[in-house]
Short mmCIF file of C-alpha atoms and ligand atoms in Angstrom, two decimals:
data_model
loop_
_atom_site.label_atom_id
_atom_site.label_comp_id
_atom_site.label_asym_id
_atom_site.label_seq_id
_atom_site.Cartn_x
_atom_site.Cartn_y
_atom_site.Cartn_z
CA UNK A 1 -70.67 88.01 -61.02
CA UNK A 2 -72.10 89.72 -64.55
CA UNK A 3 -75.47 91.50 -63.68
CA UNK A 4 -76.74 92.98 -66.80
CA UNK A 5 -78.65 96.58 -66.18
CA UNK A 6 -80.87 97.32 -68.97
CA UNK A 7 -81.65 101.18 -68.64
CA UNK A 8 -79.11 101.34 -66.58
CA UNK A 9 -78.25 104.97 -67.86
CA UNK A 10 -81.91 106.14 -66.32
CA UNK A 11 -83.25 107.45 -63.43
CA UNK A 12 -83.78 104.45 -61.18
CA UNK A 13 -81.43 102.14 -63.03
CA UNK A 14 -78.08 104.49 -62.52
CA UNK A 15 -78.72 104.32 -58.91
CA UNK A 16 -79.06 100.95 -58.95
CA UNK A 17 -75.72 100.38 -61.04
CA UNK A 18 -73.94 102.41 -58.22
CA UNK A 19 -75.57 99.92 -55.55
CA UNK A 20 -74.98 97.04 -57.52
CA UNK A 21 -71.29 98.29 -57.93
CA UNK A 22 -70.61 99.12 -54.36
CA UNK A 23 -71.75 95.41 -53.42
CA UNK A 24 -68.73 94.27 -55.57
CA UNK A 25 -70.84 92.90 -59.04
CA UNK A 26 -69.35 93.55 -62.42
CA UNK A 27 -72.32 95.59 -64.23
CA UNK A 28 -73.00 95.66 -68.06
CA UNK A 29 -75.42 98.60 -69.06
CA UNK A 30 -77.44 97.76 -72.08
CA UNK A 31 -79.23 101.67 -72.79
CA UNK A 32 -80.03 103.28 -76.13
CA UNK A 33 -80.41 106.72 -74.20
CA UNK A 34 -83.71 107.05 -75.63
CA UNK A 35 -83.88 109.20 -72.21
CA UNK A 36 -80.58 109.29 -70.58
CA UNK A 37 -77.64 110.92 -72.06
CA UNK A 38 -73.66 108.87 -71.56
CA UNK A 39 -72.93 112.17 -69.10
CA UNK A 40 -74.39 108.81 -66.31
CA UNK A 41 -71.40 106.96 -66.78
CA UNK A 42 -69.29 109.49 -65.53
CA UNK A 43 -71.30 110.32 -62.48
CA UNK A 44 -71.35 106.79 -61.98
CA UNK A 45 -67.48 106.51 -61.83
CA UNK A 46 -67.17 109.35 -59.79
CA UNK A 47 -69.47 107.75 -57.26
CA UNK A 48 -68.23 104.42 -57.15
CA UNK A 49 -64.28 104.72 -58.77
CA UNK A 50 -65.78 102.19 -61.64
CA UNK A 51 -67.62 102.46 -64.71
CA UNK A 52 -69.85 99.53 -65.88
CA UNK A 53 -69.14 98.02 -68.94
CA UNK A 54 -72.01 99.89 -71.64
CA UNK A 55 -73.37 98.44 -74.57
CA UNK A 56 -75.43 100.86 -76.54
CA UNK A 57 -78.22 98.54 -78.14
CA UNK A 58 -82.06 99.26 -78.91
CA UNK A 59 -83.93 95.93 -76.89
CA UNK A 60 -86.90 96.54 -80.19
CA UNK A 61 -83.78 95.26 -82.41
CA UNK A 62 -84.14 91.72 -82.07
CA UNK A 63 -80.88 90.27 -83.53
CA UNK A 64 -79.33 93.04 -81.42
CA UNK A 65 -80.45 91.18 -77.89
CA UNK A 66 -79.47 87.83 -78.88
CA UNK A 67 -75.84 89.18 -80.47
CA UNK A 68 -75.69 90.61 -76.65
CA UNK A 69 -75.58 87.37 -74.94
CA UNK A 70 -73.83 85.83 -77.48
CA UNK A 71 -71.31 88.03 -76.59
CA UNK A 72 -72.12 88.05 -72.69
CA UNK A 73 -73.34 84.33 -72.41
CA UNK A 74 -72.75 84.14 -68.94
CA UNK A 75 -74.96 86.60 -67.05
CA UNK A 76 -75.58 85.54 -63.45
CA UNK A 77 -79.11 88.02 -63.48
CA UNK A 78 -81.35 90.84 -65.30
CA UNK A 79 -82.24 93.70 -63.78
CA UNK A 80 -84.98 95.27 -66.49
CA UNK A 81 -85.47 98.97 -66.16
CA UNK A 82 -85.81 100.15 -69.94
CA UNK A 83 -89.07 101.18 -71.04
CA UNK A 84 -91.09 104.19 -71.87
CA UNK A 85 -92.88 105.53 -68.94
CA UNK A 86 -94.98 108.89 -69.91
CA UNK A 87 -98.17 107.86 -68.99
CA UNK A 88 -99.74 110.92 -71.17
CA UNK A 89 -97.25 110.11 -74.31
CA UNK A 90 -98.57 106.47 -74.09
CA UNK A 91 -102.68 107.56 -74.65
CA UNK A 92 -101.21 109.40 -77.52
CA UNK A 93 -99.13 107.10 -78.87
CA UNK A 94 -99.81 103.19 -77.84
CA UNK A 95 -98.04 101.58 -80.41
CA UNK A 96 -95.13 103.38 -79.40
CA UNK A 97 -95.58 101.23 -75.81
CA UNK A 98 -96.79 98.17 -76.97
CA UNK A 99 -93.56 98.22 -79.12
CA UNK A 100 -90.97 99.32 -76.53
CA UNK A 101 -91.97 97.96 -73.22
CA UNK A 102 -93.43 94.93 -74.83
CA UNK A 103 -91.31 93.71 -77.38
CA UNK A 104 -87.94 94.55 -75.45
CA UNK A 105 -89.27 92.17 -72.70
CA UNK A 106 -89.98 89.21 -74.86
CA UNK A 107 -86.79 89.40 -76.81
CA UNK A 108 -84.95 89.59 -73.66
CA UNK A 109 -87.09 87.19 -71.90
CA UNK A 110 -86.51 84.57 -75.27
CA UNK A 111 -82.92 84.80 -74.47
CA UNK A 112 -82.74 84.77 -70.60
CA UNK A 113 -84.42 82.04 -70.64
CA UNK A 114 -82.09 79.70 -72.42
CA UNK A 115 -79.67 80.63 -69.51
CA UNK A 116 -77.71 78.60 -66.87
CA UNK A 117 -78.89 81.31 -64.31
CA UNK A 118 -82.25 82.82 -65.33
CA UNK A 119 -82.48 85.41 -62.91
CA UNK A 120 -85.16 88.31 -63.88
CA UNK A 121 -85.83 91.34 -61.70
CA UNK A 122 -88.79 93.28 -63.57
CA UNK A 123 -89.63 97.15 -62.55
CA UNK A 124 -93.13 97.51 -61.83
CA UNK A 125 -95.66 100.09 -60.63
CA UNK A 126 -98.25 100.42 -58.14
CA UNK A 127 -100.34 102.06 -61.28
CA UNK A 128 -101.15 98.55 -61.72
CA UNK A 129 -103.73 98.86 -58.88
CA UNK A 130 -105.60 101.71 -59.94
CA UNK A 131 -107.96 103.02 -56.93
CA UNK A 132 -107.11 100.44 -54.63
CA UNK A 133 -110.31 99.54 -52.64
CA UNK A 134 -107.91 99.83 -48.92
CA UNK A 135 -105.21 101.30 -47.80
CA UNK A 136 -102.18 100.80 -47.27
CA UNK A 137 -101.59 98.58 -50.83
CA UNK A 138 -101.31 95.05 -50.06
CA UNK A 139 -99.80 92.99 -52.94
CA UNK A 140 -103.05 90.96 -52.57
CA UNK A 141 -104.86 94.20 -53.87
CA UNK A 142 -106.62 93.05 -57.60
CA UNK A 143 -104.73 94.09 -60.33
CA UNK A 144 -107.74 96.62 -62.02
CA UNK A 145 -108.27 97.24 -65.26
CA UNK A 146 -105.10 99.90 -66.58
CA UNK A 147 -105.92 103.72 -66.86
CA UNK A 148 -103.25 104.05 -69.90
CA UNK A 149 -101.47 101.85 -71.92
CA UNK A 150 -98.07 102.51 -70.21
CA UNK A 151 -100.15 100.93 -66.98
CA UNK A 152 -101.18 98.19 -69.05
CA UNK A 153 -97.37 97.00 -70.50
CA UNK A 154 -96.83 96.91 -66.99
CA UNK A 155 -99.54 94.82 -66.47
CA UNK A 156 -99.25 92.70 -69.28
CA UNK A 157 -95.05 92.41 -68.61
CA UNK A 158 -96.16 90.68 -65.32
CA UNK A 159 -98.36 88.22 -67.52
CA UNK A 160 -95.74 87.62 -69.57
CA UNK A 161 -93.10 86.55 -67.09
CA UNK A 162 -95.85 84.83 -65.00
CA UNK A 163 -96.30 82.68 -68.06
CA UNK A 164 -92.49 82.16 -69.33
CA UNK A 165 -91.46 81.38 -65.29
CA UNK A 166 -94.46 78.61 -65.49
CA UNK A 167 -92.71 76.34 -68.00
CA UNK A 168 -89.02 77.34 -68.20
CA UNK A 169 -86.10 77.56 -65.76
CA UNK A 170 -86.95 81.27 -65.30
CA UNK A 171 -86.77 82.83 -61.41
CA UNK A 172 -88.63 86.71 -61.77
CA UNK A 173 -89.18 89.25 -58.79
CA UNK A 174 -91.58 91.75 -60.23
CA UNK A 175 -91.46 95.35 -58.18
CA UNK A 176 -93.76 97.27 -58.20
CA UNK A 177 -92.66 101.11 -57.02
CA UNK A 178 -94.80 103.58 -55.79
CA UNK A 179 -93.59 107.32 -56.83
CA UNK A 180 -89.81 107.34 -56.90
CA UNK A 181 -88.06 110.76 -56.07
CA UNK A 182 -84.85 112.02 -54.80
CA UNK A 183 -81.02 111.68 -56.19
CA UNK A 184 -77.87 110.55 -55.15
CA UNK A 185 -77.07 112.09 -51.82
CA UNK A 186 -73.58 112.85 -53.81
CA UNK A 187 -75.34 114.74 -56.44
CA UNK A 188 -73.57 112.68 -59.25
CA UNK A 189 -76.37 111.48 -60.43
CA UNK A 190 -80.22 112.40 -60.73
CA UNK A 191 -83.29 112.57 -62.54
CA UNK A 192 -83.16 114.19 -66.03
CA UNK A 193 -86.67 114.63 -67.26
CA UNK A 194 -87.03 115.51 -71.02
CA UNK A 195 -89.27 118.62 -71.70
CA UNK A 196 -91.61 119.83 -69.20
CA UNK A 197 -91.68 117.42 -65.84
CA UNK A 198 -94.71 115.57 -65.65
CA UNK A 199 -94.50 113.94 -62.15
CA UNK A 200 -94.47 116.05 -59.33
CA UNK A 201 -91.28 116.60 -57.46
CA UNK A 202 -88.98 117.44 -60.52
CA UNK A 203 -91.74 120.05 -61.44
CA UNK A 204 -91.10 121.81 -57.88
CA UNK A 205 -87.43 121.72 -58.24
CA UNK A 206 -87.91 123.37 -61.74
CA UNK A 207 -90.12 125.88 -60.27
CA UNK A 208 -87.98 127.02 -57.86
CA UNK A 209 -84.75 127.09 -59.76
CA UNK A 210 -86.89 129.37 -61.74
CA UNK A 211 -87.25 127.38 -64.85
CA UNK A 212 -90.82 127.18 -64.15
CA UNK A 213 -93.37 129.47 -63.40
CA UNK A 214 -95.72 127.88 -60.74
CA UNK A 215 -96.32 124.63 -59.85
CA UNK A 216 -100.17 123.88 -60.77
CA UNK A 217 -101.54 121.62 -57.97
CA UNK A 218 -103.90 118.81 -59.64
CA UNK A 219 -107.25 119.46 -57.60
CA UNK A 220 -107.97 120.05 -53.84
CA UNK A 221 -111.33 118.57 -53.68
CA UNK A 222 -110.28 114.78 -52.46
CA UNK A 223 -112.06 113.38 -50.22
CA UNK A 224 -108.52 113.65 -47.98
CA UNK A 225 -107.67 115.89 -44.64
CA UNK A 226 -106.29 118.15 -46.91
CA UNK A 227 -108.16 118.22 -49.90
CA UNK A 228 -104.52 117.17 -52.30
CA UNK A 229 -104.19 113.47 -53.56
CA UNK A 230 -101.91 111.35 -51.61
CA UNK A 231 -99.10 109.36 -52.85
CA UNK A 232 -96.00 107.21 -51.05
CA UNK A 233 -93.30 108.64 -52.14
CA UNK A 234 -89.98 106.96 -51.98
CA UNK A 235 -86.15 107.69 -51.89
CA UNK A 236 -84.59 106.65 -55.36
CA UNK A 237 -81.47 105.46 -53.45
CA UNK A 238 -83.59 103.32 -51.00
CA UNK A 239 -85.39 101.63 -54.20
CA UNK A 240 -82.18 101.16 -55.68
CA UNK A 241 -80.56 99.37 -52.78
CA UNK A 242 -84.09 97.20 -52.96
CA UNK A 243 -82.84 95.72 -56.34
CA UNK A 244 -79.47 94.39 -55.09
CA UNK A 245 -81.52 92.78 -52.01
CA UNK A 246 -83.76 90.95 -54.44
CA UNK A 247 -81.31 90.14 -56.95
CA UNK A 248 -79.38 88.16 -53.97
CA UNK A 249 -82.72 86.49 -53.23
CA UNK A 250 -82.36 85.55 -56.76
CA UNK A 251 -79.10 84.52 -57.04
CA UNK A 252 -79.07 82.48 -53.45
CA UNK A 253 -82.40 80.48 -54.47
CA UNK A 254 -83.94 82.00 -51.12
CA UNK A 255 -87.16 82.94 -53.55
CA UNK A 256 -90.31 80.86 -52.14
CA UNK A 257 -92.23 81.20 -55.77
CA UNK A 258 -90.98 80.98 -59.21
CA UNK A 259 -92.54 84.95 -59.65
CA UNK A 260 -92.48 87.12 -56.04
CA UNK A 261 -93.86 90.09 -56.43
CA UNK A 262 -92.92 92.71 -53.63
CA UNK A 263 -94.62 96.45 -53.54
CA UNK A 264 -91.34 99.05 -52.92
CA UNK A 265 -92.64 101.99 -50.77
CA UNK A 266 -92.59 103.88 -47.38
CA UNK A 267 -95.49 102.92 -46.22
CA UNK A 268 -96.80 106.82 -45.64
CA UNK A 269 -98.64 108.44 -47.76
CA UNK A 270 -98.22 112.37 -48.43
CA UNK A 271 -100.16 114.70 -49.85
CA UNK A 272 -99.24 117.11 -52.32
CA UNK A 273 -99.40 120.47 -50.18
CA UNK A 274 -97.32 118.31 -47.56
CA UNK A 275 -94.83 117.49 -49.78
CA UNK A 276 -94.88 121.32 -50.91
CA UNK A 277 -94.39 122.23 -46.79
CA UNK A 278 -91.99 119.71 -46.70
CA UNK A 279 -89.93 121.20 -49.79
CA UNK A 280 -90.00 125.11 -48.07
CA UNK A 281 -88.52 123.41 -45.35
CA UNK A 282 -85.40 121.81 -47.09
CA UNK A 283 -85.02 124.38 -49.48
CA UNK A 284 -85.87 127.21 -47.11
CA UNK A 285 -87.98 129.69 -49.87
CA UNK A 286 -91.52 129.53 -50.38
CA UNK A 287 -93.05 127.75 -53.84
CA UNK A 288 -95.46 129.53 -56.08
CA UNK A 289 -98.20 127.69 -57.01
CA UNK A 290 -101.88 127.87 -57.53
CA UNK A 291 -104.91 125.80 -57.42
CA UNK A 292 -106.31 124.16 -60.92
CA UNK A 293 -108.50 121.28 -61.57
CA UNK A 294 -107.61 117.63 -60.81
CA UNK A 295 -105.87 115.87 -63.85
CA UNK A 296 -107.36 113.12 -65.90
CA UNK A 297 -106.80 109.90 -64.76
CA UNK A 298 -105.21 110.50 -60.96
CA UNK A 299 -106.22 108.09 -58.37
CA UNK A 300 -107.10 110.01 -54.79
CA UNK A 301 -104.35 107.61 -52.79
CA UNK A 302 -102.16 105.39 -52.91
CA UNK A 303 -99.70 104.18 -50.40
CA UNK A 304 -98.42 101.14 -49.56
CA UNK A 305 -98.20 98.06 -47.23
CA UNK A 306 -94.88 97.25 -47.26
CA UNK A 307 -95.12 94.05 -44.57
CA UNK A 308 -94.09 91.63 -47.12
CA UNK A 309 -91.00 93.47 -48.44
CA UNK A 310 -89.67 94.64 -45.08
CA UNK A 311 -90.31 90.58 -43.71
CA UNK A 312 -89.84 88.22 -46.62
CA UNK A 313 -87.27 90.11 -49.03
CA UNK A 314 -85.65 91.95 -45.98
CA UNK A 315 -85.76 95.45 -47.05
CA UNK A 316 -87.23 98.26 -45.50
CA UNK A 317 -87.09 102.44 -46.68
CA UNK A 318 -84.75 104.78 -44.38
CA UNK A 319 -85.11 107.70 -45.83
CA UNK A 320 -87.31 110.21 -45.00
CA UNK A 321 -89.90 112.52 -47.25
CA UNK A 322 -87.16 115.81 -46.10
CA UNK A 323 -84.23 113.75 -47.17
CA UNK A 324 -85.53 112.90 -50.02
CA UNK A 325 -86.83 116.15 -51.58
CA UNK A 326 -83.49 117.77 -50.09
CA UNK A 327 -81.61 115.74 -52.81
CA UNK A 328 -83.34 115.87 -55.64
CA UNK A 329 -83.06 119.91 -54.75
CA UNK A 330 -79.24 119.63 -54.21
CA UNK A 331 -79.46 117.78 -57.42
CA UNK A 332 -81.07 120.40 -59.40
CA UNK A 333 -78.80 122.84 -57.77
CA UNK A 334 -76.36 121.05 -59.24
CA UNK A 335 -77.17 120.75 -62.93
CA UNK A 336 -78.23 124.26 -63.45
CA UNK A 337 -75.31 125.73 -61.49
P1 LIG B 401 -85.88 106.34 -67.28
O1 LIG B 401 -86.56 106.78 -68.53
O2 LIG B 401 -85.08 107.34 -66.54
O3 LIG B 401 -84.95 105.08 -67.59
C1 LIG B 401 -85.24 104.15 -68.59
C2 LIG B 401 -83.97 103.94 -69.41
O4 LIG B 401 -84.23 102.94 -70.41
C3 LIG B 401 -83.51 105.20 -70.15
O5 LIG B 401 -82.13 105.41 -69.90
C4 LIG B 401 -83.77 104.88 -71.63
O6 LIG B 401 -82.81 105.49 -72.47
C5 LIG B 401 -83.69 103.37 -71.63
N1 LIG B 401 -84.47 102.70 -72.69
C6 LIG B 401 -85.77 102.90 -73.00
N2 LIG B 401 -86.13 102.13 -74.05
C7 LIG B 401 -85.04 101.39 -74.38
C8 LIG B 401 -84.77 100.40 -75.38
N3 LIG B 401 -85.69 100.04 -76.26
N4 LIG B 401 -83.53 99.86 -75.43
C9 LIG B 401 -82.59 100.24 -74.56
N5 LIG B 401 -82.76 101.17 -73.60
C10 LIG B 401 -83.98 101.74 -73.52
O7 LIG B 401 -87.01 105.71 -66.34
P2 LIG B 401 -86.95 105.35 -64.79
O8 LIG B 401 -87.75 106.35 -64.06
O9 LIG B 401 -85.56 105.07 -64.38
O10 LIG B 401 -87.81 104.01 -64.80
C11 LIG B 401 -87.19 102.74 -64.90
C12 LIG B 401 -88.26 101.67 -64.94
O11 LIG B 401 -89.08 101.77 -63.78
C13 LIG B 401 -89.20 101.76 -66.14
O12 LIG B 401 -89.51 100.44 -66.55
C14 LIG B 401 -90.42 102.44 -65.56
O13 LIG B 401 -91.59 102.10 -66.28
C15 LIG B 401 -90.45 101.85 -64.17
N6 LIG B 401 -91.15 102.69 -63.19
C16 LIG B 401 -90.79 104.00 -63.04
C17 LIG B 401 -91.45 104.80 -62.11
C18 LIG B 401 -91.11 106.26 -61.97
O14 LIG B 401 -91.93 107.01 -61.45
N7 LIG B 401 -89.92 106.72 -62.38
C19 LIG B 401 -92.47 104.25 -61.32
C20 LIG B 401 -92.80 102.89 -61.49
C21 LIG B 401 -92.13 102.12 -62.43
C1 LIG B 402 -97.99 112.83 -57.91
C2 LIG B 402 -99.10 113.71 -57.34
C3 LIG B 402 -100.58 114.61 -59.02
C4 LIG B 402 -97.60 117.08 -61.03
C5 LIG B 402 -97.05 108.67 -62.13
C6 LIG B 402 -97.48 107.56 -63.05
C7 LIG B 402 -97.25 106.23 -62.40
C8 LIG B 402 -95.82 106.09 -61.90
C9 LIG B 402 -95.34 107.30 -61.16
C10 LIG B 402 -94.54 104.79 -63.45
C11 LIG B 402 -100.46 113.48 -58.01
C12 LIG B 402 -99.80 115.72 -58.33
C13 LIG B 402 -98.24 116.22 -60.15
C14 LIG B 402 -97.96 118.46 -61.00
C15 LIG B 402 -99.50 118.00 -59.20
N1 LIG B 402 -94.90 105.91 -62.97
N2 LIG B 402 -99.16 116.66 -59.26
N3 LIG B 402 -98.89 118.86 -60.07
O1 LIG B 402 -99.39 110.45 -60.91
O2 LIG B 402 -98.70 109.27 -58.78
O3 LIG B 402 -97.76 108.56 -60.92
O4 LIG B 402 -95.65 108.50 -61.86
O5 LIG B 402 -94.97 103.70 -63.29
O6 LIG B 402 -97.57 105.26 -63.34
O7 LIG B 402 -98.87 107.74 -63.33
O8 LIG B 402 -97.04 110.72 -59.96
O9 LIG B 402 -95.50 112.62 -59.72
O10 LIG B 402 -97.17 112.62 -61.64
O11 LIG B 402 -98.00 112.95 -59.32
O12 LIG B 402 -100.33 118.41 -58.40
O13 LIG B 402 -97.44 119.27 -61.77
O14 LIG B 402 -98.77 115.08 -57.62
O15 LIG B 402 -101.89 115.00 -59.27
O16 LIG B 402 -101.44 113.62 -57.02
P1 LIG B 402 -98.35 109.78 -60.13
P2 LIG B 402 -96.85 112.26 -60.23
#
């Protein structure tokens, strides 16, 4: 069965191509390695004994998408990964978001649509709740008003297929993730953040590899035990294996609603000295870092419920907070060895 992987080259998507692979479906990566590099598809291979089948196209190039399934007219489901996602780039430059994460959904969308299997699996974020009002995250919490436009393509992508599943033969899971982390246990394949990381765990395995100075923890003045904002944090390999779990839902019509939408976490939140402790541990040396003001735009906490994903979809997180920061630091170990 054809599954087609768009940013399947990323961080999340590569994971999931090596899932997806391992369950026996023939992948096609659609990536313009905007922010991935072809170095994957290797890692890939060496993971799984297969590379997927990789068409570099641009999803803003219109004629581009429908040339693809043209060419690949019988896709069986979407998994959509590409996007911009630097929530700091995206206040700067909105068009830039609009443009990619919006127009590369409709195009695709205008296409899947007009297939015999319109399967859509749409990546999500739990930024969509802002503050939530209680903890854990239900998927009942309202949908509040975006702090940055990246939040708000997310926002508006779920409108979109909302709409398109309403009056066409379209079938969408949107998941929404709470803060990835982690790597392949293998080490074949990782996060590869461009410039200076801007979400938390690759910034402590930078620091300690020594490309960094010190980590600079966003405010201790929360109104939590330990003063640090708390976030679930959740092994990229367990999120991966979430996509292949939904995409059968998909494909086996066992979806109870045209659009399910399913929040992909632990369930426990951590704060940001306890993932620090938890780090030492793994990595057995001590972090620098210091103290400095909370960062525009955080929310305190955010964890979620994850009731309706372990029940309905059938998927429930094994790995733990250790395991996970232990591979994205065998990871980094790895790519600056
Ligand atoms: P990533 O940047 O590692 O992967 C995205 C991939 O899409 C990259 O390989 C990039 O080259 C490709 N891409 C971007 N624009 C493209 C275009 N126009 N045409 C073709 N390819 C394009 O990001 P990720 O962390 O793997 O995130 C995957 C998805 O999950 C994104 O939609 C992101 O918004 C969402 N998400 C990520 C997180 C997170 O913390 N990483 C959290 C919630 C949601
Ligand atoms: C986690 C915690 C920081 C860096 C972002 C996006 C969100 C989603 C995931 C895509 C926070 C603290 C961080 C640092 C720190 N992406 N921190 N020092 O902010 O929960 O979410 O990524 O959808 O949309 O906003 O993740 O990893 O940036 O931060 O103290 O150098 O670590 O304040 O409490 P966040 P993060």
């Amino acid at each position: 069965m054809k599954i087609l992987v768009t940013g399947g080259l990323g961080f999340i998507g590569s994971h999931t191509v090596v899932e997806l692979q391992n369950k026996g479906f023939e992948v096609i990566v659609v990536d313009n390695l905007s922010n991935s590099s072809l170095n994957v598809l290797d890692g890939i291979e060496r993971i799984t004994g297969k590379k997927p089948i990789f068409e570099n196209i641009d999803l803003r190039e219109k004629s581009a998408v429908q040339n693809f399934f043209k060419k690949y007219f019988d896709i069986a489901g979407v998994i959509h990964f590409a996007a911009s996602k630097a929530v700091g780039e995206s206040v700067e430059n909105p068009l830039l978001y609009y443009e990619n994460n919006i127009n590369s959904l409709v195009y695709l969308l205008q296409e899947i649509k007009e297939l015999k299997n319109a399967n859509f699996i749409f990546s999500s974020s739990c930024t969509v709740y802002g503050q939530a009002e209680k903890m854990p995250i239900t998927e009942n919490a309202p949908v509040q008003q975006a702090m940055s436009p990246y939040g708000n393509t997310k926002q508006i992508g779920e409108e979109i297929i909302t709409d398109v599943a309403k009056v066409t033969n379209l079938n969408s899971i949107l998941l929404r993730y709470f803060n990835p982390i982690g790597a392949h246990p293998s080490a074949e394949i990782g996060e590869l953040p461009l410039g200076v990381p801007q979400n938390l765990v690759p910034f402590i395995t930078q620091t300690a590899i020594g490309l960094r100075d010190k980590l600079s923890v966003f405010g201790n003045d929360y109104p939590t035990a330990d003063g640090t904002a708390i976030r679930d944090y959740i092994h990229v390999v367990d999120l991966a294996k979430a996509h292949v779990i939904a995409l059968q839902r998909l494909l086996n019509h066992k979806n109870l609603e045209k659009v399910e939408t399913f929040n992909l976490g632990t369930g426990t939140g951590s704060s940001v000295l306890e993932v620090i402790t938890a780090f030492e541990k793994v990595s057995e040396q001590q972090l620098k870092y210091q103290i400095v003001e909370r960062r525009e735009g955080d929310v305190i906490e955010a964890f979620a419920n994850t009731d309706k994903a372990n029940t309905v979809l059938g998927w429930k997180a094994q790995s733990s907070l250790e395991e996970a920061l232990a591979s994205a630091w065998k990871w980094e170990l790895k790519i600056r060895s």
